[in-house]
Structures are given as C-alpha cells and as structure tokens.
Amino acid sequence: MRALLVTSVGVTCAAALTLPLATPALSAPARPPSQAAESPGSGPPSVRAAELPVAASRAAAEAAGSTQSLPLEPLAAPSDRSMGAGAAAGQGLERRTARPFSLVGVVWDDADAELHGTVQVRTRAAGSADWSGWQDVETHNAEHTADLGSDERSSGSVRGATAPLWVGDSDGVEVRVLPEAADPQNRSAAVPLPEGLRLELVDPGPDPAPEPAAETAPEPARAAPAGRTATTAAFALNPTPPTTTPVVVPEVLTAESEAASAVNAELAPLGASVIPALTKAETEEAANVAPGAKPYIGPRPGIITRKGWGADEKLRERQFAYTKTVKAAFVHHSATGNNYTCKQAPSVLRSIYRYHVKSSGWRDFGYNFAVDKCGNIYEGRAGGVTKAVLGAHTLGFNTNTMGIAVLGSYSSTNPPAAAVTAVSKLTAWKLGLFGANPKGKVTLTSGGSNKYKAGTKVKMNVISGHRDGFATECPGARLYKKLGTARTSSAKLQGR
C-alpha cells in the first residue's frame, strides 16, 4: 500500500499511519486522446479532444478526453423483429466506426422535455470485430440535475439527457431510440421524441500518471524549489527513523487544480491524490471537539481526491457553490452498468464528469461523492469534502444535502458489501461534521419535483434513497433495501 508524507496543518504523522485506503491501482496506460475535431452540427456544442500540455511538469498534464456528439437520424423501421410489427419508427444511427470511446448517452435540446420511449445501444470492442448485444440506456434521468430556479439550472446550457452507460473501450456503435406508444392498442401512434437528439460518445482519456518515487539523500535533505508545489512523497510505515530523508519531487499545479485542492488543504497536502483516513480520536481532535463532549462523529475514511481520479479541472465552472449545512444524504446508483473493474473506476468517473459538464451542461460532476464496487470513496463535485457543497443529484432536494453515487446499476443486482460499508463510513463522518444522526429523521423543503411540489415540507430519513425525494427507480431496488443496514452501521460508527 502506498502511504503519504503528510505535512499540512491539521494532519499529523500519527494520522498518516492510520491510512487504510490507498489510491486504487489504476488501469494500464490508456490510448492517447484523438486530436481530430469533434462532429459538427446543431444542438450541443461539439467538444474537441483536449490537447496534452507541454511536459514541463507531471501535474500540468491533466487528464485529457473527448466527446463525439452525433445527431440521430430517422429510422425507417425498427431494426429488429423483437420490437414488433407496426411499431412507430424512431431515431438512431446504423452501425458505424467512431474514434475510441468508453461511455455513451443520448442528449436533447430542451432540459424540461422528457424522453418517453426506449434507448438501446450496441458497441464494438476496440480493435476487434466483436459487437455487444443491445444494451438498455436508462432514459428517465431528469431527476438527476440542479434544482429548478437555481443558477446552474437557469444557465441556458443545461440539456435533457439519459443516464450515461459505461461500455468499455470501444470504436464502433449503433443506437436506436424508439418512442413510447401513445395508445397501447395502436403502436403506430407514438409520443413525440424530444427535439435535437444526439448520441454522445465519451473518451475519458488516460489515467493520471503515477506519482514519482521520492528520491533519498543523506542528511541534510535538499530543499525543494520555491513556489507552489504539491508535497506528496512516500514514507515508511516502520516507526524506526530512516537513515535518509525523503526529498520531495516538486509538482507545479495549474490554477484550476490548485483551487480544487486548496479547499482540502487542512486535510492533505496541496496536490495530494488521497485524503488519509483518521481514527475516531484523531477525527474528533481535527474537528475541535470540546474535551468531554460527546462528538457523535465517525472516523474520517480515506478519500481519493479529484486529483487522484484525474479530474480535468478546466472543464468545470471555476467558482464553487455552497449551501448552509448538510442535513441529509441521498444515496444513488450511477445507472452506468456493472461492467467495470475497480481499476477502471477513475475512468468511469472521468467519463461521467465529462458527460455531466460537456453533454448535459452542468457546472461540474453532479454528485458530492462516489463509491465504487470495491468500497473506494471518491471526492465528487469540487468545493471541499468537509464543506456543504451544492450538488446536482436530487432534483428538488439539492439544498442542504449531499449526494453519494454508488457506481453501477442495482435494480436487479445486489450492491457489494464493500460499497454499502463505504456509504456507512462516509455518512458517519460527513453527517457527523454537521451534527446529523444517520438513524434520525429530518424535514426538508422541496424545491419542486415530480413527487413533491415546490415549498412542500417533507419528513424523510437522514440517509435516504433518491426515490424518497423523486418518483424514480434510483438507487435501484437492491441498493435501496440496504439503506437500513447503512443507517445502523453509520450511527454505530458515530458512537450512537
């Protein structure tokens, strides 16, 4: 396990010795991003592949990626007999070759319009002739967005969108969007599809370069160059003092990366890939709990930062948005499918992030945190993991709450125990910072959803599923059933 030399204010060496979570092993170096221009056309602005910066510093080489945005075309008829004779024709694209991509989704012009129908894709594995079977894309994604009337929702850039689907390394695609029948007795009469349908093919770009090993030198250690640098370096878990002193390899950060990291400066060094875990006692000390007081806060779990999963900080809106407090946590599934490995989780996150910002028009990644199937916890929307960052996860209930996305689809698949445990650990700590009881109830005011009108006072669990605030399948029936376990474990970690 890789450990970190922690030199920032508020984190001691003793705290660093408690690291239970290391940055997950990342996938093998990805293909270089395509330098070709994106597909032109109307609708969402196309995105060109980000250019890799000059290799003057490793930190400057932020994750590149690209989005191909392809307008859908009318389909003469359903493309296979399983859709039934007489079904209304929809829109789509016949099989075609594309630049490499790993995630797909469909967007349209009007964020207030809903897609009533089915979206299915099949893809070709990169460098092969093997095509997948048809895969369903979750169409009802309107519940994952900024609140009505918020600056983010009113920006004019937000578009309607399906959930994104992770398909792995691919270079061929076929898609069909078939409208829902307006009359079950007459399948040729269909509900109109939204205007401006486009297929989005997202390439997450390569994983972040591994951090360089620290050089060593006899005492005295060489001083690191002046200027803004990241101060992450390896150190031995053996308590015996080393005979040599690690020399920090300086890392120059971009302004955007520095800002995203600086909001966590009291927890980890500037530019760190991981915020280290703390014991309960260390967490209470860091939170400045008065001596003798009952803190009701869980130990801080290890958290992989945006730097750790390779977020391109130039994509998001520069400013951070906050609410007053965190009263509740909404648990989601990402609906991106379960065909990813934990090594691929950072790539999945970068793909969702790009889809949220470039395809859906959001200001940043929608969720405050993400959890993968191995139980790794990731920083989501930028602004600071201890702060009340305004997300875009639960339409109508983003204010004074946090959103946690478990990567995968859990309607018919049980979530891994490690993921549920991670949700318990994260909520025990983060809700504890704001005095919230994971087993308690809270009253929230709806900002408007398909379940509660704007201004409605709603009493719900402090740890709720997305479906508690919106009529949706999210977080999937199987994950939703595990929330009782998460509440009990979270409260126990708080000492309740």
Coordinates of C-alpha atoms in Angstrom, one line a residue:
M1 CA 0.0 0.0 0.0
R2 CA 1.3 3.4 -0.8
A3 CA 1.4 5.9 2.1
L4 CA 1.8 9.6 2.1
L5 CA 4.1 12.0 3.8
V6 CA 1.6 14.4 5.4
T7 CA 2.9 17.9 6.0
S8 CA -0.2 20.1 6.0
V9 CA -1.7 21.8 9.0
G10 CA -4.2 19.7 11.0
V11 CA -2.9 16.3 9.9
T12 CA -0.2 14.6 12.0
C13 CA 2.2 11.8 11.2
A14 CA 0.2 9.7 13.6
A15 CA -2.8 10.3 11.5
A16 CA -1.0 9.3 8.4
L17 CA 0.0 6.0 10.0
T18 CA -3.7 5.1 10.1
L19 CA -4.1 5.0 6.3
P20 CA -6.5 2.1 5.5
L21 CA -7.1 3.2 1.9
A22 CA -4.6 3.8 -0.8
T23 CA -5.3 5.2 -4.2
P24 CA -6.7 2.2 -6.2
A25 CA -4.5 0.6 -8.8
L26 CA -5.2 2.4 -12.0
S27 CA -5.7 0.8 -15.3
A28 CA -2.9 0.3 -17.8
P29 CA -2.0 3.5 -19.7
A30 CA -4.8 4.4 -22.0
R31 CA -4.6 5.3 -25.6
P32 CA -3.6 8.9 -26.4
P33 CA -6.6 11.1 -27.0
S34 CA -7.6 11.7 -30.5
Q35 CA -6.6 15.0 -32.0
A36 CA -9.3 15.0 -34.6
A37 CA -12.1 17.6 -34.4
E38 CA -15.5 16.5 -32.9
S39 CA -18.5 16.0 -35.1
P40 CA -20.0 19.3 -36.2
G41 CA -23.7 20.1 -36.2
S42 CA -26.6 21.8 -34.4
G43 CA -27.6 21.1 -30.8
P44 CA -25.0 20.9 -28.0
P45 CA -21.7 22.5 -29.0
S46 CA -19.2 19.8 -30.0
V47 CA -16.1 19.3 -27.9
R48 CA -12.6 18.9 -29.3
A49 CA -10.2 16.5 -27.7
A50 CA -8.2 18.3 -25.0
E51 CA -4.6 18.9 -26.0
L52 CA -1.9 17.5 -23.7
P53 CA 0.1 20.3 -22.1
V54 CA 3.8 20.6 -22.6
A55 CA 5.6 18.1 -20.4
A56 CA 7.2 20.7 -18.3
S57 CA 5.6 19.2 -15.2
R58 CA 3.7 16.0 -14.5
A59 CA 0.9 17.9 -12.7
A60 CA 0.3 20.1 -15.7
A61 CA -0.6 17.0 -17.7
E62 CA -4.2 16.8 -16.5
A63 CA -6.4 14.0 -17.9
A64 CA -7.3 14.6 -21.5
G65 CA -10.5 13.3 -23.0
S66 CA -13.0 14.0 -25.8
T67 CA -16.7 13.8 -26.7
Q68 CA -18.1 12.9 -30.1
S69 CA -21.6 14.4 -30.5
L70 CA -23.5 12.8 -33.3
P71 CA -27.0 13.9 -34.5
L72 CA -29.5 11.0 -34.7
E73 CA -31.3 10.2 -37.9
P74 CA -34.8 8.9 -38.6
L75 CA -35.1 5.2 -38.7
A76 CA -37.3 3.7 -41.4
A77 CA -38.5 0.9 -39.2
P78 CA -37.5 -0.9 -36.0
S79 CA -34.1 -2.6 -36.8
D80 CA -35.1 -6.0 -35.5
R81 CA -38.2 -8.1 -35.2
S82 CA -38.2 -8.1 -31.4
M83 CA -39.7 -4.6 -31.4
G84 CA -42.9 -5.9 -33.0
A85 CA -44.6 -5.2 -36.3
G86 CA -46.3 -1.9 -36.7
A87 CA -44.2 -0.2 -34.1
A88 CA -43.6 3.5 -34.6
A89 CA -40.2 4.3 -36.2
G90 CA -37.8 6.2 -34.1
Q91 CA -34.4 7.8 -34.5
G92 CA -30.9 6.3 -34.3
L93 CA -27.7 5.5 -36.2
E94 CA -26.8 2.4 -38.1
R95 CA -23.6 0.6 -37.3
R96 CA -20.6 2.9 -37.7
T97 CA -17.0 3.2 -36.8
A98 CA -16.0 6.0 -34.4
R99 CA -13.0 7.3 -32.6
P100 CA -12.3 5.3 -29.4
F101 CA -14.8 5.9 -26.6
S102 CA -15.9 4.2 -23.3
L103 CA -19.2 5.7 -22.3
V104 CA -22.4 6.6 -24.2
G105 CA -25.5 8.6 -23.6
V106 CA -28.2 10.5 -25.6
V107 CA -28.9 14.2 -25.1
W108 CA -31.5 16.6 -26.5
D109 CA -32.1 20.3 -26.6
D110 CA -34.8 21.0 -24.0
A111 CA -33.9 20.1 -20.4
D112 CA -37.6 20.2 -19.5
A113 CA -38.6 17.7 -22.1
E114 CA -38.8 14.0 -21.2
L115 CA -37.9 11.1 -23.5
H116 CA -40.8 8.7 -23.4
G117 CA -39.5 5.6 -25.0
T118 CA -36.5 3.3 -25.1
V119 CA -32.9 3.9 -25.9
Q120 CA -30.7 1.0 -26.8
V121 CA -27.1 0.8 -28.0
R122 CA -24.7 -1.9 -29.1
T123 CA -21.0 -1.3 -29.4
R124 CA -17.9 -2.9 -30.9
A125 CA -14.9 -3.6 -28.7
A126 CA -11.9 -1.5 -29.8
G127 CA -9.6 -3.2 -32.3
S128 CA -11.9 -6.2 -32.9
A129 CA -14.9 -7.3 -34.9
D130 CA -16.9 -8.3 -31.8
W131 CA -20.2 -6.4 -31.3
S132 CA -22.1 -6.5 -28.0
G133 CA -25.8 -7.3 -27.8
W134 CA -28.3 -4.5 -27.4
Q135 CA -28.0 -2.7 -24.0
D136 CA -30.7 -0.5 -22.5
V137 CA -29.8 3.0 -21.5
E138 CA -31.8 4.5 -18.6
T139 CA -34.0 7.2 -20.1
H140 CA -35.5 8.8 -17.0
N141 CA -32.6 10.9 -15.9
A142 CA -34.4 14.3 -15.3
E143 CA -34.3 13.6 -11.5
H144 CA -30.5 13.9 -11.5
T145 CA -30.0 17.6 -12.1
A146 CA -29.8 21.0 -10.5
D147 CA -32.9 22.4 -8.7
L148 CA -35.4 24.4 -10.7
G149 CA -34.7 28.1 -10.5
S150 CA -31.1 27.6 -9.4
D151 CA -28.3 29.5 -11.3
E152 CA -27.0 26.2 -12.6
R153 CA -30.4 25.1 -14.0
S154 CA -31.1 28.6 -15.4
S155 CA -27.7 28.9 -17.1
G156 CA -29.2 28.1 -20.6
S157 CA -26.6 25.4 -21.2
V158 CA -28.5 22.5 -19.4
R159 CA -29.9 19.8 -21.8
G160 CA -32.1 16.8 -21.4
A161 CA -30.1 13.6 -21.1
T162 CA -30.3 9.9 -20.5
A163 CA -28.2 8.3 -17.8
P164 CA -24.7 7.6 -19.1
L165 CA -23.8 3.9 -19.8
W166 CA -20.2 2.6 -19.4
V167 CA -19.4 0.3 -22.4
G168 CA -15.6 -0.1 -22.1
D169 CA -13.0 0.5 -24.7
S170 CA -15.0 0.7 -28.0
D171 CA -14.7 2.0 -31.5
G172 CA -18.0 1.2 -33.2
V173 CA -21.6 2.0 -32.2
E174 CA -25.2 1.5 -33.2
V175 CA -28.1 3.2 -31.5
R176 CA -31.9 3.2 -31.7
V177 CA -34.4 5.5 -29.9
L178 CA -37.9 4.2 -30.1
P179 CA -40.9 6.3 -28.9
E180 CA -43.5 5.0 -26.4
A181 CA -46.8 4.2 -27.9
A182 CA -49.4 6.9 -27.3
D183 CA -52.1 4.3 -27.4
P184 CA -51.4 0.7 -26.3
Q185 CA -53.9 -0.5 -28.9
N186 CA -52.3 1.4 -31.7
R187 CA -48.5 1.1 -31.6
S188 CA -48.0 3.2 -34.7
A189 CA -49.3 6.3 -32.8
A190 CA -46.3 7.4 -30.7
V191 CA -45.4 10.1 -28.2
P192 CA -43.2 12.6 -30.0
L193 CA -39.5 12.3 -29.2
P194 CA -37.6 15.4 -27.9
E195 CA -36.0 17.7 -30.5
G196 CA -32.3 17.6 -31.2
L197 CA -31.5 14.1 -30.2
R198 CA -27.7 13.4 -30.3
L199 CA -25.5 10.4 -29.4
E200 CA -22.6 11.3 -27.1
L201 CA -19.5 9.1 -27.2
V202 CA -17.2 9.9 -24.3
D203 CA -13.5 9.1 -24.1
P204 CA -12.2 9.6 -20.5
G205 CA -8.6 10.0 -21.6
P206 CA -5.7 8.3 -19.9
D207 CA -5.4 7.7 -16.2
P208 CA -3.3 10.1 -14.2
A209 CA 0.5 9.4 -14.3
P210 CA 1.7 7.5 -11.2
E211 CA 3.3 9.7 -8.6
P212 CA 7.1 9.7 -8.8
A213 CA 9.0 7.8 -6.2
A214 CA 10.7 10.1 -3.7
E215 CA 14.4 10.4 -4.0
T216 CA 16.6 10.0 -0.9
A217 CA 19.7 11.7 0.2
P218 CA 21.9 11.8 3.3
E219 CA 21.2 14.4 5.8
P220 CA 20.6 17.3 5.4
A221 CA 17.9 17.0 2.9
R222 CA 18.0 19.2 -0.2
A223 CA 15.4 22.0 -0.1
A224 CA 12.6 21.8 -2.5
P225 CA 12.4 24.6 -5.1
A226 CA 10.4 27.6 -4.1
G227 CA 7.0 28.2 -5.5
R228 CA 3.6 26.5 -5.2
T229 CA 4.3 22.8 -5.1
A230 CA 2.5 19.6 -4.1
T231 CA 4.2 17.9 -1.2
T232 CA 3.2 14.3 -1.5
A233 CA 6.0 11.8 -1.0
A234 CA 6.4 8.2 0.2
F235 CA 7.5 7.3 3.8
A236 CA 7.9 4.0 5.6
L237 CA 5.3 2.7 8.0
N238 CA 8.1 1.3 10.1
P239 CA 8.4 3.6 13.1
T240 CA 12.2 3.4 13.1
P241 CA 13.6 6.7 11.9
P242 CA 15.0 6.3 8.4
T243 CA 18.7 6.9 7.8
T244 CA 17.9 9.1 4.8
T245 CA 15.4 11.8 4.3
P246 CA 12.8 11.8 1.5
V247 CA 13.3 14.5 -1.0
V248 CA 10.0 15.9 -2.3
V249 CA 9.7 16.0 -6.0
P250 CA 8.0 19.4 -6.7
E251 CA 4.9 19.5 -8.8
V252 CA 3.6 22.6 -10.3
L253 CA -0.2 22.8 -10.3
T254 CA -2.4 24.7 -12.7
A255 CA -4.6 27.4 -11.2
E256 CA -7.7 25.3 -11.5
S257 CA -6.1 22.2 -9.9
E258 CA -4.6 24.3 -7.1
A259 CA -8.1 25.8 -6.3
A260 CA -9.7 22.4 -6.3
S261 CA -7.0 21.1 -4.0
A262 CA -6.7 24.1 -1.7
V263 CA -10.2 23.7 -0.3
N264 CA -9.0 20.5 1.2
A265 CA -5.7 22.0 2.4
E266 CA -6.4 21.3 6.1
L267 CA -6.8 17.6 5.4
A268 CA -4.0 16.8 2.9
P269 CA -1.0 18.4 1.2
L270 CA -1.7 20.6 -1.8
G271 CA -2.0 18.4 -4.9
A272 CA -2.5 15.2 -2.9
S273 CA -4.2 12.2 -4.6
V274 CA -5.6 10.8 -1.3
I275 CA -7.0 12.4 1.9
P276 CA -5.8 9.9 4.5
A277 CA -8.1 8.2 7.0
L278 CA -8.1 9.1 10.6
T279 CA -9.0 7.2 13.7
K280 CA -12.1 8.3 15.6
A281 CA -10.0 10.1 18.2
E282 CA -7.9 11.8 15.6
T283 CA -11.1 12.8 13.8
E284 CA -12.6 14.3 16.9
E285 CA -9.3 16.2 17.6
A286 CA -9.3 17.5 14.0
A287 CA -12.9 18.6 14.4
N288 CA -12.0 20.6 17.5
V289 CA -14.5 18.7 19.7
A290 CA -14.6 20.2 23.2
P291 CA -12.9 17.9 25.9
G292 CA -15.6 15.7 27.5
A293 CA -18.2 16.4 24.9
K294 CA -20.0 13.6 23.1
P295 CA -19.0 14.2 19.5
Y296 CA -21.1 11.7 17.5
I297 CA -18.8 11.7 14.6
G298 CA -17.4 8.7 12.7
P299 CA -13.7 8.3 11.9
R300 CA -12.8 10.0 8.7
P301 CA -12.4 7.5 5.8
G302 CA -9.7 7.7 3.2
I303 CA -11.0 9.7 0.2
I304 CA -9.5 9.7 -3.3
T305 CA -9.3 13.3 -4.4
R306 CA -10.3 14.8 -7.8
K307 CA -6.6 14.9 -8.5
G308 CA -6.4 11.2 -7.6
W309 CA -9.1 10.1 -10.2
G310 CA -7.8 12.5 -12.8
A311 CA -10.5 15.2 -13.0
D312 CA -9.7 17.8 -15.6
E313 CA -10.3 21.0 -13.6
K314 CA -10.5 23.1 -16.7
L315 CA -13.9 21.5 -17.6
R316 CA -15.9 22.7 -14.6
E317 CA -17.2 26.1 -13.7
R318 CA -14.4 28.0 -11.9
Q319 CA -16.5 29.1 -8.9
F320 CA -17.7 26.8 -6.1
A321 CA -21.3 26.8 -4.9
Y322 CA -22.3 26.1 -1.3
T323 CA -25.4 25.7 0.9
K324 CA -25.7 26.4 4.6
T325 CA -25.4 22.9 6.0
V326 CA -25.7 19.2 5.4
K327 CA -28.9 17.8 6.9
A328 CA -29.3 14.6 4.9
A329 CA -27.5 12.3 2.4
F330 CA -29.2 10.9 -0.7
V331 CA -27.9 7.6 -2.0
H332 CA -27.9 7.0 -5.7
H333 CA -26.7 4.4 -8.2
S334 CA -25.0 5.8 -11.3
A335 CA -27.0 3.6 -13.7
T336 CA -23.9 3.2 -15.8
G337 CA -23.9 -0.6 -15.5
N338 CA -21.8 -3.0 -13.6
N339 CA -19.3 -3.9 -16.4
Y340 CA -16.4 -2.1 -14.9
T341 CA -13.4 -3.1 -12.8
C342 CA -12.2 -1.2 -9.8
K343 CA -9.1 -0.3 -11.8
Q344 CA -11.4 1.3 -14.3
A345 CA -13.4 3.3 -11.7
P346 CA -11.3 6.5 -12.2
S347 CA -12.0 6.3 -15.9
V348 CA -15.7 5.8 -15.2
L349 CA -15.7 8.9 -13.0
R350 CA -13.9 11.0 -15.7
S351 CA -16.4 9.8 -18.3
I352 CA -19.4 10.7 -16.1
Y353 CA -17.8 14.1 -15.2
R354 CA -17.3 14.9 -18.9
Y355 CA -20.9 13.7 -19.7
H356 CA -22.3 15.9 -16.9
V357 CA -20.4 19.0 -17.9
K358 CA -20.0 18.8 -21.7
S359 CA -23.0 16.8 -22.7
S360 CA -25.6 17.7 -20.0
G361 CA -24.4 21.3 -19.5
W362 CA -24.0 21.1 -15.7
R363 CA -21.4 23.2 -13.9
D364 CA -19.5 20.2 -12.5
F365 CA -19.8 16.5 -11.6
G366 CA -23.3 16.1 -10.2
Y367 CA -22.7 14.1 -7.0
N368 CA -20.7 15.2 -3.9
F369 CA -19.1 11.8 -3.6
A370 CA -18.9 8.5 -5.4
V371 CA -18.2 4.9 -4.2
D372 CA -17.0 2.1 -6.4
K373 CA -17.8 -1.7 -6.0
C374 CA -14.6 -2.2 -4.0
G375 CA -15.6 0.4 -1.4
N376 CA -13.2 3.1 -2.5
I377 CA -14.6 6.6 -1.8
Y378 CA -14.0 9.5 -4.2
E379 CA -14.4 13.2 -3.9
G380 CA -17.1 14.4 -6.4
R381 CA -18.1 17.9 -7.0
A382 CA -15.4 20.4 -6.3
G383 CA -15.5 22.7 -3.3
G384 CA -14.1 20.7 -0.3
V385 CA -15.0 17.4 1.2
T386 CA -15.8 18.9 4.6
K387 CA -18.0 21.7 3.2
A388 CA -21.7 21.9 2.3
V389 CA -21.1 21.9 -1.5
L390 CA -24.3 22.4 -3.6
G391 CA -24.7 19.4 -5.9
A392 CA -27.0 18.4 -8.8
H393 CA -28.0 15.0 -7.7
T394 CA -31.6 15.0 -6.4
L395 CA -34.0 17.4 -8.2
G396 CA -35.8 19.4 -5.6
F397 CA -33.6 18.4 -2.7
N398 CA -30.1 19.5 -3.5
T399 CA -30.1 22.3 -0.9
N400 CA -28.6 21.4 2.5
T401 CA -28.0 17.8 1.4
M402 CA -25.2 15.7 -0.1
G403 CA -25.4 13.1 -2.9
I404 CA -23.5 9.8 -2.9
A405 CA -23.4 7.8 -6.2
V406 CA -22.6 4.1 -5.9
L407 CA -21.0 3.3 -9.3
G408 CA -23.2 0.7 -11.1
S409 CA -26.8 -0.4 -11.6
Y410 CA -28.6 -2.0 -8.7
S411 CA -32.2 -2.6 -9.7
S412 CA -31.7 -6.4 -10.1
T413 CA -28.1 -6.8 -8.8
N414 CA -27.1 -6.7 -5.2
P415 CA -24.6 -4.0 -4.3
P416 CA -21.3 -5.3 -3.0
A417 CA -21.0 -5.3 0.8
A418 CA -17.8 -3.2 0.4
A419 CA -19.8 -0.4 -1.3
V420 CA -22.5 -0.4 1.4
T421 CA -19.8 -0.3 4.1
A422 CA -18.2 2.7 2.4
V423 CA -21.5 4.5 2.4
S424 CA -21.8 3.9 6.1
K425 CA -18.3 5.2 6.8
L426 CA -18.7 8.3 4.6
T427 CA -22.0 9.3 6.1
A428 CA -20.9 8.6 9.7
W429 CA -18.1 11.1 9.2
K430 CA -19.6 13.8 6.9
L431 CA -23.1 13.9 8.6
G432 CA -21.3 13.9 12.0
L433 CA -19.5 17.1 11.0
F434 CA -22.9 18.8 10.8
G435 CA -24.4 17.1 13.8
A436 CA -26.8 14.8 11.9
N437 CA -27.9 11.4 13.2
P438 CA -27.8 8.8 10.5
K439 CA -30.7 6.9 12.1
G440 CA -32.8 10.1 12.5
K441 CA -35.4 11.9 10.5
V442 CA -35.2 15.4 9.0
T443 CA -37.6 17.8 7.5
L444 CA -36.6 19.2 4.1
T445 CA -38.3 21.8 1.9
S446 CA -38.9 20.6 -1.7
G447 CA -37.6 22.8 -4.5
G448 CA -40.0 21.1 -6.8
S449 CA -40.1 17.5 -8.2
N450 CA -42.5 15.0 -9.7
K451 CA -43.2 13.8 -6.2
Y452 CA -43.4 17.0 -4.1
K453 CA -44.4 20.4 -5.2
A454 CA -42.1 23.3 -4.5
G455 CA -42.4 24.6 -0.9
T456 CA -43.7 21.2 0.4
K457 CA -42.2 20.3 3.8
V458 CA -41.2 16.6 3.6
K459 CA -40.0 14.5 6.6
M460 CA -37.6 11.7 5.5
N461 CA -34.7 9.7 6.7
V462 CA -31.4 11.5 7.2
I463 CA -29.9 8.8 4.9
S464 CA -32.5 8.5 2.1
G465 CA -32.6 6.9 -1.3
H466 CA -33.1 9.1 -4.3
R467 CA -36.6 7.7 -4.7
D468 CA -37.6 9.2 -1.4
G469 CA -37.5 12.6 -2.9
F470 CA -38.4 11.8 -6.5
A471 CA -40.5 9.2 -8.3
T472 CA -37.6 7.2 -9.7
E473 CA -36.1 3.7 -9.7
C474 CA -32.8 5.2 -8.3
P475 CA -30.9 4.0 -6.4
G476 CA -32.2 0.6 -7.6
A477 CA -34.4 -1.7 -5.5
R478 CA -31.5 -3.9 -4.3
L479 CA -29.4 -0.9 -3.1
Y480 CA -32.4 0.8 -1.6
K481 CA -33.0 -2.3 0.6
K482 CA -29.5 -2.0 2.1
L483 CA -30.0 1.6 3.3
G484 CA -31.4 0.3 6.7
T485 CA -28.1 -1.5 7.2
A486 CA -26.1 1.6 6.2
R487 CA -28.1 3.8 8.7
T488 CA -27.4 1.4 11.6
S489 CA -23.7 1.0 10.8
S490 CA -23.3 4.7 10.3
A491 CA -24.8 5.6 13.6
K492 CA -22.7 2.9 15.3
L493 CA -19.6 4.4 13.8
Q494 CA -20.7 7.8 15.3
G495 CA -20.9 6.2 18.7
R496 CA -24.7 6.3 18.9

